[in-house]
Every structure is written in C-alpha cells, then in structure tokens.
Coordinates of C-alpha atoms and ligand atoms in Angstrom, one line a residue:
X40 CA 18.5 12.6 -17.9
X41 CA 15.1 12.0 -16.4
X42 CA 14.9 8.8 -17.3
X43 CA 18.3 8.3 -16.0
X44 CA 17.8 9.7 -12.7
X45 CA 16.3 6.3 -11.1
X46 CA 19.3 4.3 -12.0
X47 CA 21.7 6.9 -10.8
X48 CA 19.9 6.7 -7.3
X49 CA 20.0 2.7 -7.4
X50 CA 23.7 3.1 -7.7
X51 CA 23.9 5.3 -4.5
X52 CA 22.4 3.3 -2.2
X53 CA 23.7 0.2 -0.5
X54 CA 21.8 -3.2 -0.3
X55 CA 20.9 -4.5 2.8
X56 CA 19.7 -7.6 4.2
X57 CA 20.1 -9.2 7.5
X58 CA 18.0 -11.5 9.6
X59 CA 15.3 -9.7 11.8
X60 CA 16.1 -7.4 14.8
X61 CA 13.6 -5.3 15.9
X62 CA 16.1 -3.4 18.3
X63 CA 18.4 -2.6 15.4
X64 CA 16.3 -2.2 12.7
X65 CA 13.2 -0.4 14.0
X66 CA 11.9 2.5 16.1
X67 CA 8.8 2.8 18.2
X68 CA 7.7 5.8 17.1
X69 CA 4.2 6.0 19.3
X70 CA 1.9 4.5 21.7
X71 CA 3.4 5.5 25.1
X72 CA 4.4 2.0 26.1
X73 CA 2.0 0.0 24.0
X74 CA 4.3 -1.3 21.6
X75 CA 6.7 -3.6 23.2
X76 CA 9.9 -5.8 21.5
X77 CA 10.0 -8.9 22.7
X78 CA 12.1 -12.3 22.1
X79 CA 15.4 -10.8 21.9
X80 CA 14.5 -8.2 19.1
X81 CA 12.7 -10.9 16.7
X82 CA 9.4 -9.9 17.4
X83 CA 7.3 -7.1 18.5
X84 CA 3.5 -6.3 19.8
X85 CA 1.3 -3.1 18.9
X86 CA -1.7 -2.5 21.3
X87 CA -4.5 -0.5 21.3
X88 CA -6.9 0.3 24.1
X89 CA -9.5 3.4 23.9
X90 CA -6.7 5.9 24.8
X91 CA -4.3 5.2 22.0
X92 CA -3.2 2.8 19.3
X93 CA 0.9 2.4 18.6
X94 CA 3.3 1.8 16.0
X95 CA 7.0 1.7 14.7
X96 CA 9.2 2.7 11.6
X97 CA 12.0 0.9 10.1
X98 CA 15.2 3.3 11.0
X99 CA 16.3 3.2 7.4
X100 CA 14.8 4.7 4.3
X101 CA 15.0 2.6 1.3
X102 CA 14.6 3.1 -2.6
X103 CA 13.5 -0.2 -3.8
X104 CA 13.6 -4.0 -2.2
X105 CA 11.7 -7.0 -0.6
X106 CA 10.4 -6.0 2.6
X107 CA 8.8 -9.1 4.8
X108 CA 7.4 -9.4 7.9
X109 CA 5.1 -12.1 9.5
X110 CA 2.0 -11.3 11.4
X111 CA -0.4 -12.3 13.7
X112 CA -3.6 -10.6 13.8
X113 CA -5.9 -9.1 16.9
X114 CA -7.8 -12.3 17.5
X115 CA -11.8 -12.5 18.3
X116 CA -13.9 -9.2 18.2
X117 CA -11.4 -6.8 16.1
X118 CA -14.3 -4.7 14.7
X119 CA -12.8 -1.3 14.3
X120 CA -9.1 -1.8 14.3
X121 CA -6.9 -1.5 11.7
X122 CA -3.3 -3.1 11.5
X123 CA -1.0 -1.9 9.0
X124 CA 1.9 -2.7 7.4
X125 CA 3.1 -0.1 4.4
X126 CA 6.1 1.7 2.8
X127 CA 6.0 5.3 2.6
X128 CA 7.8 8.2 1.9
X129 CA 7.8 11.8 3.3
X130 CA 6.7 15.0 2.0
X131 CA 4.4 16.6 -0.6
X132 CA 3.8 14.4 -3.6
X133 CA 4.5 11.2 -1.6
X134 CA 4.8 7.9 -2.7
X135 CA 3.1 4.9 -0.6
X136 CA 2.6 1.1 -0.6
X137 CA -0.1 -0.1 1.7
X138 CA -0.8 -3.2 3.4
X139 CA -4.2 -2.6 5.7
X140 CA -6.0 -5.3 7.7
X141 CA -9.5 -4.3 8.8
X142 CA -10.6 -6.3 11.7
X143 CA -14.2 -7.5 12.4
X144 CA -16.7 -9.1 14.3
X145 CA -16.1 -12.1 16.0
X146 CA -16.2 -15.0 13.1
X147 CA -16.4 -12.5 10.1
X148 CA -13.6 -12.2 7.8
X149 CA -10.6 -9.7 8.0
X150 CA -10.5 -7.3 4.9
X151 CA -6.5 -7.0 3.3
X152 CA -6.8 -3.9 1.7
X153 CA -3.9 -2.7 -0.5
X154 CA -2.9 0.4 -2.1
X155 CA -0.2 2.5 -4.3
X156 CA 0.3 6.3 -4.3
X157 CA 2.7 7.5 -6.6
X158 CA 3.8 11.4 -6.5
X159 CA 0.9 11.9 -4.2
X160 CA -1.9 10.1 -6.4
X161 CA -3.8 7.3 -4.8
X162 CA -6.9 5.7 -5.5
X163 CA -6.0 2.1 -6.6
X164 CA -7.2 -0.1 -4.1
X165 CA -7.7 -3.5 -4.2
X166 CA -9.4 -5.5 -1.4
X167 CA -9.3 -8.9 -0.7
X168 CA -10.3 -12.0 1.7
X169 CA -7.6 -14.5 3.2
X170 CA -7.7 -18.2 2.9
X171 CA -7.0 -18.6 6.4
X172 CA -7.7 -17.1 9.8
X173 CA -4.6 -14.4 10.2
X174 CA -5.4 -14.3 13.9
X175 CA -4.8 -17.5 14.8
X176 CA -1.2 -18.1 13.5
X177 CA 2.0 -15.7 11.9
X178 CA 1.6 -15.5 8.6
X179 CA 4.0 -13.8 6.1
X180 CA 2.9 -10.6 4.2
X181 CA 5.5 -9.1 1.5
X182 CA 5.9 -6.0 -0.4
X183 CA 8.5 -6.3 -3.5
X184 CA 9.5 -3.1 -4.9
X185 CA 11.7 -2.6 -7.9
X186 CA 11.7 0.0 -10.8
X187 CA 9.6 -2.3 -12.8
X188 CA 6.7 -3.4 -10.6
X189 CA 5.6 -3.9 -7.3
X190 CA 4.2 -7.4 -5.9
X191 CA 2.0 -7.7 -2.9
X192 CA 2.4 -11.3 -1.3
X193 CA 1.1 -13.4 1.5
X194 CA 2.8 -16.7 2.3
X195 CA 4.9 -15.9 -1.1
X196 CA 1.7 -16.0 -3.1
X197 CA 1.4 -13.0 -5.3
X198 CA -2.3 -11.4 -4.7
X199 CA -1.3 -8.1 -6.6
X200 CA 1.0 -6.8 -9.0
X201 CA 1.1 -3.1 -9.9
X202 CA 3.4 -2.6 -13.2
X203 CA 5.4 0.3 -13.7
X204 CA 3.8 1.3 -16.9
X205 CA 4.2 5.1 -16.5
X206 CA 6.2 5.5 -20.0
X207 CA 3.1 3.8 -21.7
X208 CA 0.0 4.9 -19.9
X209 CA 1.4 8.2 -17.9
X210 CA 0.4 6.5 -14.6
X211 CA 2.7 7.5 -12.0
X212 CA 5.1 5.0 -10.2
X213 CA 6.9 5.2 -7.4
X214 CA 10.7 5.2 -8.5
X215 CA 12.8 8.2 -6.9
X216 CA 11.6 8.7 -3.4
X217 CA 12.9 6.7 -0.8
X218 CA 10.5 5.2 1.6
X219 CA 10.5 3.8 5.2
X220 CA 8.4 0.9 6.4
X221 CA 5.6 1.7 8.9
X222 CA 3.1 -0.7 10.8
X223 CA 0.4 0.7 13.3
X224 CA -2.4 -0.5 15.0
X225 CA -5.1 2.1 15.4
X226 CA -8.8 2.5 15.6
X227 CA -10.8 3.6 12.7
X228 CA -14.6 2.4 13.7
X229 CA -16.0 5.4 11.9
X230 CA -15.2 3.6 8.6
X231 CA -13.3 0.5 9.0
X232 CA -15.8 -2.5 9.7
X233 CA -18.6 -2.9 7.5
X234 CA -18.7 0.9 6.7
X235 CA -18.7 1.7 10.1
X236 CA -21.7 0.0 11.6
X237 CA -19.7 -2.4 13.9
X238 CA -18.2 -0.6 16.4
X239 CA -15.1 -1.5 18.6
X240 CA -16.1 -3.0 21.8
X241 CA -13.8 -1.5 24.3
X242 CA -14.4 -4.2 27.3
X243 CA -12.3 -6.3 24.8
X244 CA -9.1 -3.9 25.2
X245 CA -6.4 -4.1 24.8
X246 CA -6.3 -5.2 21.3
X247 CA -2.6 -6.6 20.3
X248 CA -1.2 -7.3 17.0
X249 CA 2.2 -9.4 16.9
X250 CA 4.6 -8.8 14.2
X251 CA 7.9 -11.1 13.8
X252 CA 10.9 -11.9 11.6
X253 CA 11.1 -8.3 10.0
X254 CA 13.0 -9.0 7.2
X255 CA 14.5 -6.4 4.6
X256 CA 16.5 -6.8 1.3
X257 CA 16.9 -3.5 0.0
X258 CA 18.7 -0.4 -0.6
X259 CA 19.1 1.7 1.7
X260 CA 19.0 5.2 0.6
X261 CA 21.9 7.4 0.8
X262 CA 24.7 4.6 0.7
X263 CA 26.3 2.8 -2.0
X264 CA 24.4 0.2 -3.9
X265 CA 25.1 -1.7 -6.2
X266 CA 26.4 -4.2 -8.7
X267 CA 27.1 -7.8 -8.3
X268 CA 30.5 -7.2 -7.7
X269 CA 30.0 -5.4 -4.5
X270 CA 31.3 -7.5 -1.7
X271 CA 28.7 -6.0 0.8
X272 CA 26.1 -7.6 -1.8
X273 CA 27.9 -11.1 -1.7
X274 CA 28.0 -11.3 2.1
X275 CA 24.8 -9.8 3.1
X276 CA 22.6 -10.5 0.5
X277 CA 24.1 -13.6 -1.3
X278 CA 20.8 -15.2 -2.3
X279 CA 18.5 -12.1 -1.9
X280 CA 19.2 -10.0 -4.7
X281 CA 16.5 -11.7 -6.9
X282 CA 14.3 -8.7 -5.9
X283 CA 15.8 -6.3 -8.0
X284 CA 14.4 -7.9 -11.4
X285 CA 11.7 -10.1 -9.9
X286 CA 8.2 -10.7 -11.6
X287 CA 6.2 -13.7 -11.9
X288 CA 7.0 -16.6 -13.7
X289 CA 4.2 -19.3 -15.1
X290 CA 3.5 -20.9 -11.6
X291 CA 3.2 -16.9 -10.1
X292 CA 0.6 -16.0 -12.4
X293 CA -1.4 -19.1 -12.2
X294 CA -1.3 -18.2 -8.6
X295 CA -1.8 -14.5 -9.0
X296 CA -4.8 -15.6 -10.9
X297 CA -6.2 -17.8 -8.5
X298 CA -6.4 -15.1 -5.7
X299 CA -7.6 -12.6 -8.0
X300 CA -10.5 -14.7 -9.1
X301 CA -11.4 -16.2 -5.9
X302 CA -10.1 -13.9 -3.2
X303 CA -10.8 -10.2 -4.4
X304 CA -13.7 -8.5 -3.3
X305 CA -12.9 -4.9 -4.6
X306 CA -10.9 -3.7 -7.3
X307 CA -10.7 -0.3 -8.3
X308 CA -10.3 -1.1 -12.1
X309 CA -13.9 -2.7 -12.0
X310 CA -15.8 0.3 -10.3
X311 CA -17.5 2.1 -13.2
X312 CA -19.1 3.9 -11.0
X313 CA -16.5 5.9 -9.4
X314 CA -14.5 6.7 -12.8
X315 CA -17.7 8.1 -14.8
X316 CA -15.1 9.4 -17.4
X317 CA -13.7 5.5 -18.1
X318 CA -11.9 3.8 -16.1
X319 CA -7.9 4.7 -15.1
X320 CA -5.3 3.9 -18.4
X321 CA -3.2 0.9 -16.4
X322 CA -6.7 -0.9 -15.8
X323 CA -7.3 -1.4 -19.6
X324 CA -4.1 -3.3 -19.9
X325 CA -3.7 -6.9 -18.9
X326 CA -3.8 -7.8 -15.4
X327 CA -1.5 -10.5 -15.5
Ligands
NAG219 C1 -11.6 3.8 28.6 O1 -11.9 2.7 29.3 C2 -11.5 2.5 30.6 C3 -12.0 1.3 31.2 O2 -13.2 0.4 30.6 C4 -12.4 3.6 31.4 O3 -12.4 3.5 32.8 C5 -12.2 4.8 30.5 O4 -13.2 5.9 31.1 C6 -12.2 5.0 29.2 N1 -11.6 6.0 28.7 C7 -11.9 6.8 27.6 C8 -11.3 8.0 27.1 O5 -13.0 6.5 26.9
NAG220 C1 -16.8 -8.1 8.1 O1 -17.9 -9.5 7.7 C2 -18.8 -8.8 6.9 C3 -19.8 -10.0 7.0 O2 -19.1 -11.2 6.7 C4 -18.4 -8.4 5.8 O3 -19.3 -7.9 4.4 C5 -17.3 -7.5 5.8 O4 -16.6 -7.2 4.2 C6 -16.0 -8.1 6.5 N1 -14.8 -7.1 6.7 C7 -14.9 -5.8 7.2 C8 -14.0 -5.2 7.3 O5 -16.2 -4.9 7.6

C-alpha cells in the first residue's frame, strides 16, 4: 500500500502549464515593497538593502513538475548576497530542492549551490561555477522533479541528477509532500562569500536580481491530475508532459559529465572528512 501512495497522489492532481504571469502564479510574501512585478507580469525584481531583502512564492503547491525561471543576478559587487530559487514543502520532515546563488566581489565568480532534502534530511550539497557571467544577462534555471529523479538544469544543460534510489539504498527521496516554489534575495554575509570573509558593501545597495518567464509544467496538488486522455493535459500541457518520465539521453549524459568534470567545485560525495564512517550510500552508485 505504501508503494501505491505516490501513484494515487499523482492521479489526484491536475497538470498545469501556461505562459508565465507573476500576477497570476506568484505572490510577493516579504520585503515591504522591495519586490516588484514588471512588464505586465512577465518579470519580477527583488531587491535587498541594509534593512531587508525580499521574496515571493508560487500560489500553488505541486506534486512533481518542471519548474523553469530566467534569472539575472545582482551585478558588480554582490558579496554577501544570496539569490534563491527552490521548492519546499511545509512542516516537520520537509522536502526541499535548492538552487542558491552566492554572490561575490566584483569580477569574482558566483557559486551555484544545490541541495536536496527529503523527509527533513539534507546534507547533499553540490556546488558549481558557471560558464558565463550570470549577472550580465538572463539565463534559465530549471528543476525537474518526477518520481524517478530530480534534475537541475542551467540553460537546459543538466548539471546534477539526484536519482530516486530509496528502494535500493534507503536514501530518502521526495515523493509525497507537495512543494511550493520560493524565490528570495537576502543577505548572508556571515557565511556566503569566501566563507564570510568578504562582507556586503552597503554603499552599493539596493542590490537587485530580476526573474522572468516563470514557467511551471506540473501537478497542482489537490486537483485532478492525470492520464493522457485528460483534456486539460492536451490543451494546457500538449508538448510539455515529458517531465513526467524525463531522464537523460546520451547527449544529456555527455553534457552532465562535462559540467561535473569542469565546473563542480564541491561535492558532498567526495567529502570523506565529513563522512568518517563512509560516504553516503547513494554516492557509491554511478553518478551518471
Ligand atoms: C542603512 O543605510 C543607510 C544609508 O547608507 C543609513 O543611513 C542607515 O543608517 C543604515 N541602516 C542600518 C540599519 O544599518
Ligand atoms: C568568490 O571568489 C573566490 C575567489 O575567486 C572563490 O574562491 C569563491 O569560491 C567565490 N565564491 C564565493 C561564494 O565565495
């Protein structure tokens, strides 16, 4: 019965996909006027000053889906700033899938931090450099979450895959708690940049990051979701239901390998000091 539960939940939610509209799909949750919807709903800017950061969240909660957003990060001296795009459930034993962008001094590279929590357990960090300047133009960041795996993508290039191996290794995987999308810009200069050594230069405030083309193809928790014969699916998600079973093809695996070889700067799986009793079980299996 426990094994059937995720399937039942899939059948209980509606497939949802439409072009981006921050008015319709998001709500600004904090920042007291520092978050602004722009371009008639197509874009949203967050700002941070020495009093407060800001943030927004999706109106709906989803149980699986593909979540894309374009983002232009804080330019120039972004030291101490953290810009986020993540999914999270609520309450104890929560699930979470994270993209966090740690700012840096002018001319120094951003760090892209990723993590997965399932049933309250995280500690699965991988960090990357990017192959472009993420503050000079919009780039697309995506989280694909289906019952088999989580894929993190940058401009459609897979940078990380976290497989559901719960049945094999016992490593928890998020399958049953609906998650909301959260985005924020906040200050963490006690740890974010070069381990907290480089502080935020508040004379450069306000710091601004802009999000655009918020696009969700997913299952809205609590409604009807479904089979291919569901007319909603045909009209709203016609070509966009690949996420339900998407994995990596040979090309995807090659690109993932390229990123994992050239751009990874931290991998919890390689951090033997942190796991003196042996690296986590899921790390022992093939990474690709
Ligand atoms: C924030 O910055 C402004 C302008 O630089 C300054 O006047 C103010 O005292 C600062 N406030 C805090 C809480 O640091
Ligand atoms: C900032 O730049 C330094 C020097 O290039 C680098 O070591 C560090 O990882 C970068 N990122 C952060 C978030 O500190």
